[in-house]
Coordinates of C-alpha atoms in Angstrom, one line a residue:
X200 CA -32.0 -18.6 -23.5
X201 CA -30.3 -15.6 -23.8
X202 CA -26.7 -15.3 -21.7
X203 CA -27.1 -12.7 -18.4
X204 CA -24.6 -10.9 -17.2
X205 CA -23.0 -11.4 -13.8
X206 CA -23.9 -8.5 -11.9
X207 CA -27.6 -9.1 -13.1
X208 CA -27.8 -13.2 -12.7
X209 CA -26.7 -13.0 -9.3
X210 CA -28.1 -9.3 -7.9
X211 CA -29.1 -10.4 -4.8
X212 CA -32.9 -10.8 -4.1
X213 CA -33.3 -10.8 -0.5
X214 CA -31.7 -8.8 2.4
X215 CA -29.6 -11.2 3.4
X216 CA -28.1 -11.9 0.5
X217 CA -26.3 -8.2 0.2
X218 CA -23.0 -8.0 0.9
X219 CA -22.3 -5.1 3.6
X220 CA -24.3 -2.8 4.3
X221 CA -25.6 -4.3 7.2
X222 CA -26.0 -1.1 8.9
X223 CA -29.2 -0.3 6.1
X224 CA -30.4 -3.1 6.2
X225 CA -30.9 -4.5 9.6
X226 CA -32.6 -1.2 9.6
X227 CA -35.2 -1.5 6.9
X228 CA -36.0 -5.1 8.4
X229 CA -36.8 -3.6 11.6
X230 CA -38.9 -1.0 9.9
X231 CA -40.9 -3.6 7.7
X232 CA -41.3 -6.2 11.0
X233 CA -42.1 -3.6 13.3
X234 CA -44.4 -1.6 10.8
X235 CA -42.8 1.5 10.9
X236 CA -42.4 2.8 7.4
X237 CA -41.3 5.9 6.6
X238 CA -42.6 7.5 3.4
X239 CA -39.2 8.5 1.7
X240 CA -35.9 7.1 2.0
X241 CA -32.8 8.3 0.4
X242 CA -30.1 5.9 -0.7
X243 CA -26.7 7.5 -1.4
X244 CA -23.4 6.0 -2.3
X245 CA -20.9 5.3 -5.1
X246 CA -21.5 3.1 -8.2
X247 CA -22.5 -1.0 -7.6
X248 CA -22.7 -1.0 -3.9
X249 CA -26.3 -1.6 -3.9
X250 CA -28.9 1.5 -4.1
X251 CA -31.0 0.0 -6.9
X252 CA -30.9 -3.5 -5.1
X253 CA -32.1 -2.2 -1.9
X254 CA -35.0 -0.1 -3.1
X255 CA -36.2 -3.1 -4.7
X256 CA -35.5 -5.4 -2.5
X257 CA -37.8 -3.0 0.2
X258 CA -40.5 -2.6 -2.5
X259 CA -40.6 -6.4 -2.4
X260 CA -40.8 -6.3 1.5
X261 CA -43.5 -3.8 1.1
X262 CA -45.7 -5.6 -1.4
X263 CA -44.9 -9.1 -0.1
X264 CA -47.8 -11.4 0.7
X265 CA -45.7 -13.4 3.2
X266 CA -43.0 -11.7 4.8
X267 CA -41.1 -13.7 7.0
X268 CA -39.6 -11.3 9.5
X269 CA -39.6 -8.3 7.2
X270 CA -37.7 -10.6 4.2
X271 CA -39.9 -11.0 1.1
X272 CA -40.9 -14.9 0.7
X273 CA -39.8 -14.6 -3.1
X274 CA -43.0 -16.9 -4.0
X275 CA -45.5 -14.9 -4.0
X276 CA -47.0 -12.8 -7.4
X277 CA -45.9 -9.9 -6.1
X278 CA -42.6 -10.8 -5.2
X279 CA -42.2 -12.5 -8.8
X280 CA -43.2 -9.7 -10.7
X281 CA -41.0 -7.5 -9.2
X282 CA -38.4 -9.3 -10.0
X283 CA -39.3 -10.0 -13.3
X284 CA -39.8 -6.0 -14.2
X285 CA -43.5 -6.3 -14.7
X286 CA -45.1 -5.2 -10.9
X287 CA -47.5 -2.3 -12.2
X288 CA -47.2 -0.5 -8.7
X289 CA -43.6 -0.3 -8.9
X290 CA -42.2 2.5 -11.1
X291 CA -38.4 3.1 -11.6
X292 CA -37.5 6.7 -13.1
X293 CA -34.1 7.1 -14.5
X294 CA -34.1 10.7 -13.5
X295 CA -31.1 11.1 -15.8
X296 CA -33.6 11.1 -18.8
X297 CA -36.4 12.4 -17.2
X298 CA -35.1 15.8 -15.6
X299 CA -38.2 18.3 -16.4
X300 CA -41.0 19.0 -14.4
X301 CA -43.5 17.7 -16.6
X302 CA -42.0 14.6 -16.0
X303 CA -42.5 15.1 -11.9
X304 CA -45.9 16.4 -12.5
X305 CA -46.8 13.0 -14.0
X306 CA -45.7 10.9 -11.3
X307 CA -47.0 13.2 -8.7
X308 CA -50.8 13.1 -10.5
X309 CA -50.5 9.0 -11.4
X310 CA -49.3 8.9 -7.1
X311 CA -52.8 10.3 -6.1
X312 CA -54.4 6.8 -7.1
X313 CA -54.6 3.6 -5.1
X314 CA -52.1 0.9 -5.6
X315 CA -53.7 -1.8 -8.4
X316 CA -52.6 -4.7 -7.2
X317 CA -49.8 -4.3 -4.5
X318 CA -50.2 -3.2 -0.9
X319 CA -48.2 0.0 -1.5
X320 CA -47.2 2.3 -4.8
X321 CA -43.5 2.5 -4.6
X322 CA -41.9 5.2 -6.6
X323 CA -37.9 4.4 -7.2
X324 CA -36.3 7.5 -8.8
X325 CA -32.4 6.8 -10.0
X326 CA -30.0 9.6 -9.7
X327 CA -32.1 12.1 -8.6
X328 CA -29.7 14.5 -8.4
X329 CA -30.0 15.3 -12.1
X330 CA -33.4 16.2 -11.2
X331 CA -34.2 20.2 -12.2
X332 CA -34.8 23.2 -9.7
X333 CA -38.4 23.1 -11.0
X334 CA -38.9 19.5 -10.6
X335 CA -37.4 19.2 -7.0
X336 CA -39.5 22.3 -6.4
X337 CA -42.7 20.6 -7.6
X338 CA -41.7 17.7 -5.4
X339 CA -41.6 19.1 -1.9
X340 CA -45.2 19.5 -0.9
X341 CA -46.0 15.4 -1.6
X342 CA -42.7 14.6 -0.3
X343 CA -43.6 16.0 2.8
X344 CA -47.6 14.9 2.8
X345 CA -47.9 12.0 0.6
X346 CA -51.0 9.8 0.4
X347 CA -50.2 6.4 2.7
X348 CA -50.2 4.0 0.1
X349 CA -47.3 6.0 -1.8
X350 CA -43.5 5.2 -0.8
X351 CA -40.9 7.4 -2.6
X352 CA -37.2 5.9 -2.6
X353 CA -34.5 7.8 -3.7
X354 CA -30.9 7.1 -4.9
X355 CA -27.8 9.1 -6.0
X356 CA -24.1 8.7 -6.0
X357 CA -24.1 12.7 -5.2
X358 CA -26.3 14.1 -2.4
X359 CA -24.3 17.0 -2.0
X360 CA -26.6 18.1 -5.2
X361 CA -29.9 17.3 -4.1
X362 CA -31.7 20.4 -2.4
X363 CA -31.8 20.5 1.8
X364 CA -35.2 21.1 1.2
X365 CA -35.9 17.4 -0.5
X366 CA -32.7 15.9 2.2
X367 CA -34.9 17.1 5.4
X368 CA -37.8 15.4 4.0
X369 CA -36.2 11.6 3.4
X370 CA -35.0 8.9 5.7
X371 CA -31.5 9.0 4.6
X372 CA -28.7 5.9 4.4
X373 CA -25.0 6.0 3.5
X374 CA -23.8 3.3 1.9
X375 CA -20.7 2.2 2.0
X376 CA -17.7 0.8 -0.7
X377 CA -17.0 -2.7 0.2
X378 CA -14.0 -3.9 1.3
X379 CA -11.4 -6.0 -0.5
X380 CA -12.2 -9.1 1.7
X381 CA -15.9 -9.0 0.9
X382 CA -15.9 -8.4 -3.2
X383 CA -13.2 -11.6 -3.3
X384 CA -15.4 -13.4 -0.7
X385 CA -18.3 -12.8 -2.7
X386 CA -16.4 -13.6 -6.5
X387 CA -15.6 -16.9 -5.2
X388 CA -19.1 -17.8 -4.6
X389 CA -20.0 -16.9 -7.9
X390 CA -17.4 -18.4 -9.7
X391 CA -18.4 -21.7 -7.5
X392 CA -21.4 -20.9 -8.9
X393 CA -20.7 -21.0 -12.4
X394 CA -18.3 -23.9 -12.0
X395 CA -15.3 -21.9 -13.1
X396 CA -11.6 -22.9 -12.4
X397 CA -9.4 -19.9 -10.9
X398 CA -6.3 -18.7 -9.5
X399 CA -7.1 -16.7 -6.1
X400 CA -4.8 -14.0 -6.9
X401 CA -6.8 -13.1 -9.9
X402 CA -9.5 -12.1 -8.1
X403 CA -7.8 -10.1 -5.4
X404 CA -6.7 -8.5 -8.4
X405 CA -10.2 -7.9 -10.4
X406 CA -11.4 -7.2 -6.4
X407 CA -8.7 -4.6 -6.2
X408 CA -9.6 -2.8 -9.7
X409 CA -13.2 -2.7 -8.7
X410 CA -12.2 0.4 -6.0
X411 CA -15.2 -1.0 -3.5
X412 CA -18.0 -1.9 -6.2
X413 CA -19.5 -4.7 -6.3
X414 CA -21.2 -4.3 -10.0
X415 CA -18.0 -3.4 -11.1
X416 CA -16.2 -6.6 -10.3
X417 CA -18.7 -8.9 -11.5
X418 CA -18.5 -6.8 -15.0
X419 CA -14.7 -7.2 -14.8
X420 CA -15.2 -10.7 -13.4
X421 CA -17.4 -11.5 -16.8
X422 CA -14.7 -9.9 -18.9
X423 CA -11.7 -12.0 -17.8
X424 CA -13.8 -15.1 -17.7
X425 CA -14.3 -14.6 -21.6
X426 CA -10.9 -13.3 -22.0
X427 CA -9.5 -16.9 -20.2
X428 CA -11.9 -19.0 -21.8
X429 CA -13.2 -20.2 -18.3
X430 CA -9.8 -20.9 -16.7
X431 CA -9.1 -17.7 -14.6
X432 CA -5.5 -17.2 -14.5
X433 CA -3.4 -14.0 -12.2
X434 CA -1.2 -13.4 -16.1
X435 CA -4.9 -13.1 -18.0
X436 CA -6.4 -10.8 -15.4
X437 CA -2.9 -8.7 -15.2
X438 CA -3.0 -8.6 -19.1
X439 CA -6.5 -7.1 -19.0
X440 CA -6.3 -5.1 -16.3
X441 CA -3.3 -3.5 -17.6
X442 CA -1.4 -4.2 -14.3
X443 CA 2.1 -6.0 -13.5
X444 CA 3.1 -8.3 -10.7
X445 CA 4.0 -6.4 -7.1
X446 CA 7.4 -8.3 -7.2
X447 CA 7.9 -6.6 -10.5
X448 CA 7.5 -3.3 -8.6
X449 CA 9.1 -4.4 -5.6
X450 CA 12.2 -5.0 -8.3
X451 CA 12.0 -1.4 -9.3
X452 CA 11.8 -0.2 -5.7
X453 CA 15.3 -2.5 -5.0
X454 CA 17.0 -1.4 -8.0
X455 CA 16.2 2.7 -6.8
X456 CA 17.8 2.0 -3.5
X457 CA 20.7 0.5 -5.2
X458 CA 20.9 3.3 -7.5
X459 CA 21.0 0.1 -10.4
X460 CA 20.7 2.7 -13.2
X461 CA 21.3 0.0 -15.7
X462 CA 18.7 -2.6 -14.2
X463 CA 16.0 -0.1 -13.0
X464 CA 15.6 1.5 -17.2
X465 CA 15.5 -1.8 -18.5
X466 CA 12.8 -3.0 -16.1
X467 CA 11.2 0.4 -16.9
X468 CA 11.9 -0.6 -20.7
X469 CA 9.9 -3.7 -20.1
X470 CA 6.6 -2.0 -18.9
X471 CA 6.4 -0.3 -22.5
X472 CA 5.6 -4.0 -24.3
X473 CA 3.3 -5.1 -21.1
X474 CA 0.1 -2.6 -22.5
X475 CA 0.1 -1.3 -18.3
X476 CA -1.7 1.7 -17.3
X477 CA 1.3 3.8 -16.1
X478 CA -0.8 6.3 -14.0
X479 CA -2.1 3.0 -11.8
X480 CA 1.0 1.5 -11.5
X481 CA 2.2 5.0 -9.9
X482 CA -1.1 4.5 -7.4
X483 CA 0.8 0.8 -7.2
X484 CA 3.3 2.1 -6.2
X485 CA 2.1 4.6 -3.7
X486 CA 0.2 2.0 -2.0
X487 CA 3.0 -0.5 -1.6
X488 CA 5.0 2.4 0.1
X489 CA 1.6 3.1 2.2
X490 CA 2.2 -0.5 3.3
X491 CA 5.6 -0.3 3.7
X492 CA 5.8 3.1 6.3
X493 CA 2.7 1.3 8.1
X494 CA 4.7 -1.7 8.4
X495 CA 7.8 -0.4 10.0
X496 CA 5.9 2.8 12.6
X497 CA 3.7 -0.1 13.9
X498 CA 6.0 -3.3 13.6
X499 CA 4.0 -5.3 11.5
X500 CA 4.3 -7.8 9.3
X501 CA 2.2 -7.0 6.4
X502 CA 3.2 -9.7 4.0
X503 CA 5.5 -12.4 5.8
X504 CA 4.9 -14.6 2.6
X505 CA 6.7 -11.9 0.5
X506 CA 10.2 -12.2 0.9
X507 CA 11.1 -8.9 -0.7
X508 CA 8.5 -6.9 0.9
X509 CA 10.6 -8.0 3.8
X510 CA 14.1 -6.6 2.2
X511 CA 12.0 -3.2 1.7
X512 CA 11.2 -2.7 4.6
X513 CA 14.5 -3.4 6.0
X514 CA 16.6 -1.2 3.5
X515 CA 14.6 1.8 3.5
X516 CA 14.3 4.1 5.8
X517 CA 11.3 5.9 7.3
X518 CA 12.5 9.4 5.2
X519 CA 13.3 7.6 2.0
X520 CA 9.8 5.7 2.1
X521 CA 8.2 9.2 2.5
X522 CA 10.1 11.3 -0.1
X523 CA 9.9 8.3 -2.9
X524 CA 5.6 9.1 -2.2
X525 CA 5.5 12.5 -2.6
X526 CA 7.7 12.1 -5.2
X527 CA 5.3 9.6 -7.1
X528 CA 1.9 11.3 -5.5
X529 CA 3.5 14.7 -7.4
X530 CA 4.1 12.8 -10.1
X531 CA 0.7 11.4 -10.6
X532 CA -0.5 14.7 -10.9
X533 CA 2.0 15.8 -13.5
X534 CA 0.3 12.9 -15.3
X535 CA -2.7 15.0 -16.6
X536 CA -0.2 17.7 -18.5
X537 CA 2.5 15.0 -19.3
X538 CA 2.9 14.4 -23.1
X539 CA 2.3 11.1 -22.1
X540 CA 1.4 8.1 -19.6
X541 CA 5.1 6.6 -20.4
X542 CA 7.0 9.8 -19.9
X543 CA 5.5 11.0 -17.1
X544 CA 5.8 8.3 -15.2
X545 CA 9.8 7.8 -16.7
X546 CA 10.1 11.6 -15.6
X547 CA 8.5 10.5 -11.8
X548 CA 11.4 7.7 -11.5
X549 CA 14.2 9.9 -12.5
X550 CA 13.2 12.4 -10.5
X551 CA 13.9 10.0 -7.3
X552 CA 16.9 8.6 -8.8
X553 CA 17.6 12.9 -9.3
X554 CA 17.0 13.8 -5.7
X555 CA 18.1 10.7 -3.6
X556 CA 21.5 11.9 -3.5
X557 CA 20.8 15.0 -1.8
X558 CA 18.6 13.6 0.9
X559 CA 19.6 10.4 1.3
X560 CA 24.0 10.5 1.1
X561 CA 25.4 7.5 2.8
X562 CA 26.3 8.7 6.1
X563 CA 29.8 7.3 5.5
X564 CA 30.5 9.9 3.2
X565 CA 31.1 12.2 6.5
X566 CA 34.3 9.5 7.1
X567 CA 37.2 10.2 5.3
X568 CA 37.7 7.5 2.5
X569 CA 41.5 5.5 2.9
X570 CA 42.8 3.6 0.1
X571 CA 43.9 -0.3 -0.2
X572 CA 47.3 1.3 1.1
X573 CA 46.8 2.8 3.6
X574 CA 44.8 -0.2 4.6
X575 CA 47.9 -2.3 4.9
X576 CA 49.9 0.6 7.1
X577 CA 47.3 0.5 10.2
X578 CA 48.5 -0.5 13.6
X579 CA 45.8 -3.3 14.8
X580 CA 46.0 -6.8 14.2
X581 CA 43.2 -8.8 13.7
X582 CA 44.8 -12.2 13.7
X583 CA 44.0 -15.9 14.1
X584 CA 40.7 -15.7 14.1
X585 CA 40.7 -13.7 17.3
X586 CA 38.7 -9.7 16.5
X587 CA 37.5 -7.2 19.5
X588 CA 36.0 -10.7 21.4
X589 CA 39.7 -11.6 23.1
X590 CA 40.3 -8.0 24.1
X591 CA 36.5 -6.2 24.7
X592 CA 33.6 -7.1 26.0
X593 CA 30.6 -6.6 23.8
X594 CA 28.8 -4.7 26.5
X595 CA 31.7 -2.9 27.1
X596 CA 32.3 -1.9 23.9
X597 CA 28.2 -0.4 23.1
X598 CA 29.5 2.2 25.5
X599 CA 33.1 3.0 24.2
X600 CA 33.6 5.3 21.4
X601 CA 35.7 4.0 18.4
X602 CA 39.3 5.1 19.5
X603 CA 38.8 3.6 23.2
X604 CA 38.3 0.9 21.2
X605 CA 41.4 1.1 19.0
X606 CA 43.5 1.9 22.1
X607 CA 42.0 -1.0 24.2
X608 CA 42.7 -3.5 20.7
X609 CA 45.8 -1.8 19.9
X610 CA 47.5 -2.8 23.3
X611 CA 46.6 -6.8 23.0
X612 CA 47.6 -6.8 19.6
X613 CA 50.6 -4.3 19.6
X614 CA 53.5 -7.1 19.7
X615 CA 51.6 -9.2 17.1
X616 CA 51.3 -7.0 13.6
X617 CA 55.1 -6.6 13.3
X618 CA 55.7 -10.2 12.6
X619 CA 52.6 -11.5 11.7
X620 CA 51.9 -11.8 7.9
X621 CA 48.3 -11.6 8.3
X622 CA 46.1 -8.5 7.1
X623 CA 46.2 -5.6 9.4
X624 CA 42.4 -3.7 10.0
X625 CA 41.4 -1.6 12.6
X626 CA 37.7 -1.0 13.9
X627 CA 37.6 2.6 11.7
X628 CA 39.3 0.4 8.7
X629 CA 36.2 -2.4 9.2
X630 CA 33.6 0.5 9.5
X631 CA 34.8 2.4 6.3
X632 CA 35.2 -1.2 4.4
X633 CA 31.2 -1.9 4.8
X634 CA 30.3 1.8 4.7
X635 CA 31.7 1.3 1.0
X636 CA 29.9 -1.7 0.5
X637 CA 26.6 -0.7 1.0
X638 CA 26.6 1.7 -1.5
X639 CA 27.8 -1.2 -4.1
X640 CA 25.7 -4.5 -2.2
X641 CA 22.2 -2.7 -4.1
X642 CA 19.6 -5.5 -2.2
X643 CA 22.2 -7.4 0.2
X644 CA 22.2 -4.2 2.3
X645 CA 20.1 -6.1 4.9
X646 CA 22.8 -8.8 5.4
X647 CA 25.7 -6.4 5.9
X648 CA 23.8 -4.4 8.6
X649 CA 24.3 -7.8 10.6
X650 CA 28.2 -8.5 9.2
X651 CA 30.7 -8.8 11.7
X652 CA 34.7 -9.2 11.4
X653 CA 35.7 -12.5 13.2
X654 CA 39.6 -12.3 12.2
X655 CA 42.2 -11.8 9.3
X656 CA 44.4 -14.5 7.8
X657 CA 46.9 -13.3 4.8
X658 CA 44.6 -13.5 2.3
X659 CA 41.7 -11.5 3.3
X660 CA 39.2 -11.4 6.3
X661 CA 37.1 -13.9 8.1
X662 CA 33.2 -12.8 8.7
X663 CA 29.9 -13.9 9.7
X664 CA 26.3 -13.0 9.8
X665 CA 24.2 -12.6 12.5
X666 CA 21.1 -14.0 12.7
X667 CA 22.0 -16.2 9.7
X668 CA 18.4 -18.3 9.8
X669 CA 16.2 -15.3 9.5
X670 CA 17.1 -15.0 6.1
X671 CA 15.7 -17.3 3.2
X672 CA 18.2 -19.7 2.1
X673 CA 18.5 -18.1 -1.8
X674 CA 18.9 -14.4 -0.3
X675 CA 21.6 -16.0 2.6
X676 CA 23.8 -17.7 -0.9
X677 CA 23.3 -15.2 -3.3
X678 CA 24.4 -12.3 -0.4
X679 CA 27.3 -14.1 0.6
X680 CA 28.1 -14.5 -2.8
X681 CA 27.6 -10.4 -3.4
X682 CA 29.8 -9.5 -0.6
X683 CA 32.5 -11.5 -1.4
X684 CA 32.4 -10.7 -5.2
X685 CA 32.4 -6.5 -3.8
X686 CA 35.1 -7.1 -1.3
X687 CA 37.2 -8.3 -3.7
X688 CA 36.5 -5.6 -6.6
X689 CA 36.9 -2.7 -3.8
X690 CA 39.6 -4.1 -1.7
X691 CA 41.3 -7.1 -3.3
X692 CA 40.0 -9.4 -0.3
X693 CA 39.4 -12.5 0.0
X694 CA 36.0 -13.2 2.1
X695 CA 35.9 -16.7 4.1
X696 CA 32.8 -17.7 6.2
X697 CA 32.4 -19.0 10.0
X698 CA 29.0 -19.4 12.4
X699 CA 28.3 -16.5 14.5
X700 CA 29.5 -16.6 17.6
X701 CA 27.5 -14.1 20.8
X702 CA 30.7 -12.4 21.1
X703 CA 30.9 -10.9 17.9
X704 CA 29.8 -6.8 17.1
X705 CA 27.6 -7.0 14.2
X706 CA 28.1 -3.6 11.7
X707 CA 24.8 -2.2 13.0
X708 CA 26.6 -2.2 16.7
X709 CA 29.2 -0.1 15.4
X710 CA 27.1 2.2 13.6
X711 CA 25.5 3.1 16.4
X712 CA 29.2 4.2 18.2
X713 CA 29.8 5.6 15.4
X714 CA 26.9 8.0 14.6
X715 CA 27.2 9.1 18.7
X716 CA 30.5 9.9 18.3
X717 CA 29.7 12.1 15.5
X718 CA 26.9 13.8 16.8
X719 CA 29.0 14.7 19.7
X720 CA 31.5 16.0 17.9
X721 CA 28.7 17.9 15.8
X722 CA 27.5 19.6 19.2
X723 CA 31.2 20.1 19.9
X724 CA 31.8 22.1 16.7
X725 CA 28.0 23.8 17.2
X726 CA 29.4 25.0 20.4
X727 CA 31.9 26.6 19.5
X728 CA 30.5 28.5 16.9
X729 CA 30.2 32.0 17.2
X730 CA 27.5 32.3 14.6
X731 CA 25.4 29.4 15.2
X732 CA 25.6 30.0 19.4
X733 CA 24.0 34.2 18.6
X734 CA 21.2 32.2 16.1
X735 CA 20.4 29.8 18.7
X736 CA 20.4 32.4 21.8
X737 CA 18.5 35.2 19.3
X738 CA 15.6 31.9 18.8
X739 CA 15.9 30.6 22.4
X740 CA 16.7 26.8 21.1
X741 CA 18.3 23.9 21.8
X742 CA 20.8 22.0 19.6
X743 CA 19.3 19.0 18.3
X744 CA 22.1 16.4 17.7
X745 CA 20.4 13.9 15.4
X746 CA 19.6 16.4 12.7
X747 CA 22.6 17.6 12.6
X748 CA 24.6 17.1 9.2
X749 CA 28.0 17.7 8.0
X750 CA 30.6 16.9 5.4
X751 CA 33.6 17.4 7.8
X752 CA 34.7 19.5 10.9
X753 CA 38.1 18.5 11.3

């Protein structure tokens, strides 16, 4: 016996079977139980969701000798030949192919006769759309007033192109894409089916590619499963659908906020040997930034099993995440005049890397930078161990601006730095220290946003990590290990390790002083300002202090 495809061995053959459009057809099975037939329906919607099915599927219920609440039985000749292609009362017009009114005029004479053998002559026109003025003209007046044994059902995947005059006259239904959850739902049934091994995340992948279509999927689904030789594996479906791993973007997305040059061209590099689509890795890409501004303005956690998903959304902020998708939706329309797929999407990546500096400038570039030097002439000691928690309050210190806090650290500690040999570091030293780091810790960022000081010995400082366990054990090792490699390249420190302790001011604590103390010094500055104070009286405004941006106003 000849091999069927998928989407035809397993189009479903009763209402129930379809996969949702509920909405239609709990209607039509009202309409069939309760005898209340209309005498055209119009079935719109994109490619494979189910408009052919339907109409036949409702010719069946029509024609059925023993419909069991408004489902054809399936048993019956009718029911058989209409599934089979050979039910003489039920004609299917491609109207693609058939466009002229001749063609109409035909149907519309053979419509005047009684059914043959069914209950009902149901007339299924495809794509009617493509249908001619003349022909949709020639149709309205038995569209409108056809004989009661005639049924007319209608599909297109454009009814913006079908005349008002034909619209007004049909029983219409929308249907609708299915989701992701329903096309894998429904590919692991048929894979069951077949008695096919798989990998689930192939088929969220072939679910994915299938943008809502059900045909489409079980044509891809048929593809891979001859591509994999019956053992459906995530690397065969990537390879065929042209598509790379999300940690492989999620990689690119890292080395961008770390402004890896080196790392982020040769990852680049790789896609060229991978045969991807470079205009749907951009939609990709898009997509997981979609996820990643949704996950952050509604705190949720999107994909806890992904542990740099997590980083993401951690390290970029909410304007980064929405520059890098303009930048990449922008770029996906540059893709069309591009000289190619590769270079337009090269050009799109570069033109981040280009831009991020102006938009995104670490904020400690508004702190004047201080040598290893001048690191060794400050006046506060952090010594034995003993940083801001022998001297301040945490509490105290959220509401304290960065030289109360010097002053308050300075007078504990004042007798201690002349004779100690330990390394002096005041709270602005500590500050600047990670403000460097961050632009050098690429990924880590996320662990030095919970780095605190807890002392100084003569070789270098004593840290540790809030909220150590939230981390994965790899990402804790390998962080620790980054810091204390970039400490020792910037500032010729050595980095030693202790548990957190609740008494300890995490970097993101200071941060927080710090950027308060600027903006008030901003408004201070604005204030005084003879032009900015005419601009804001001339546009009645107010100064607002967290947009405010400056290099230095010392």
């Amino acid at each position: 016996m000849a091999y069927q495809v998928l989407a035809r061995k397993f189009r479903p053959k009763k209402f129930v079977d379809l996969v949702g459009q509920e909405h239609v057809t709990q209607t039509l099975l009202n309409s069939v139980q309760q005898s209340r037939l209309h005498h055209a329906y119009l079935l719109t919607g994109t490619r494979g969701v189910g408009k052919t099915t339907i109409a036949r599927i409702l010719a069946k219920s029509l024609n059925c000798d023993n419909p069991v609440n408004g489902e054809p039985c399936g048993q019956c000749d009718a029911c058989i030949c209409i599934d089979e292609g050979r039910f003489v009362d039920l004609l299917e017009i491609d109207a693609a192919s058939n466009t002229g009114i001749d063609n109409i005029r035909e149907v519309l004479e053979n419509a005047q006769y009684m059914p043959t053998v069914g209950k009902f002559k149901v007339y299924i026109i495809d794509e009617v759309h493509m249908l001619s003025k003349s022909a949709f003209n020639a149709m309205l007046k038995t569209l409108e007033e056809p004989p009661p044994h005639v049924k007319f059902i209608l599909a297109t995947t454009d009814p913006h192109k079908v005349p008002i005059t034909i619209l007004s006259r049909c029983l219409q239904f929308v249907l609708k894409n299915l989701n992701l959850d329903q096309i894998f739902d429904y590919l692991k049934y048929v894979l069951s089916e077949e008695n096919i091994a798989y990998e689930e995340p192939s088929l969220y992948l072939i679910a994915k590619a299938a943008n809502g279509s059900m045909r489409d999927a079980l044509s891809l689904l048929d593809q891979s499963i001859a591509l994999a030789n019956h053992q459906l594996t995530t690397e065969v479906v990537q390879k065929m659908l042209g598509v790379v791993d999300q940690d492989f973007l999620y990689d690119i997305f890292l080395a961008l906020n770390a402004d890896n040059k080196t790392e982020l061209y040769t990852k680049i590099n790789q896609l060229l040997y991978q045969s991807v689509g470079f205009s749907a890795l951009l939609d990709e890409m898009a997509l997981i930034l979609k996820d990643l501004a949704t996950a952050k303005l509604f705190s949720l956690d999107l994909h806890p099993e992904n542990e740099k998903f997590s980083i993401l959304a951690n390290v970029l902020s909410d304007e980064e995440i929405q520059i890098y998708y303009q930048t990449i939706i922008n770029g996906k329309k540059d893709q069309v005049i591009a000289p190619d797929e590769y270079t337009g999407f090269l050009m799109t990546i570069m033109r981040i890397l280009s831009f991020r500096p102006y938009f995104f400038k670490d904020k400690s570039q508004n702190i004047a930078t201080i040598s290893d030097n001048d690191r060794l002439k400050k006046k506060i000691n952090y010594e034995n161990n003993d940083l801001i928690k022998k001297t301040v309050p945490k509490q105290a210190i959220l509401n304290q601006s960065f030289d109360e806090i010097s002053q308050e650290v300075k007078k504990n500690h004042v007798n201690n730095h002349l004779t100690s040999n330990n390394i002096v570091i005041s709270v602005d030293d500590w500050y600047r220290y990670i403000q460097k780091v961050n632009k050098k810790i690429g990924t880590y960022i996320i662990l030095t946003k919970q780095l605190a000081l807890v002392g100084t010995n003569n070789q270098g400082v004593i840290c540790a990590i809030q909220n150590e366990n939230d981390f994965g054990r790899e990402i804790l090792i390998a962080g620790k290990k980054n810091i204390e490699k970039t400490f020792m390249n910037l500032f010729n420190l050595q980095v030693t390790w202790q548990p957190w302790t609740d008494n300890l001011i995490p970097y993101h604590s200071l941060k927080k002083i710090h950027d308060s103390e600027m903006e008030k010094k901003g408004l201070e500055y604005l204030h005084s300002d003879k032009v900015a104070n005419k601009l804001k009286e001339l546009f009645k405004g107010e100064w607002d202090a967290q947009s405010i941006r400056f290099k230095n106003i010392d």
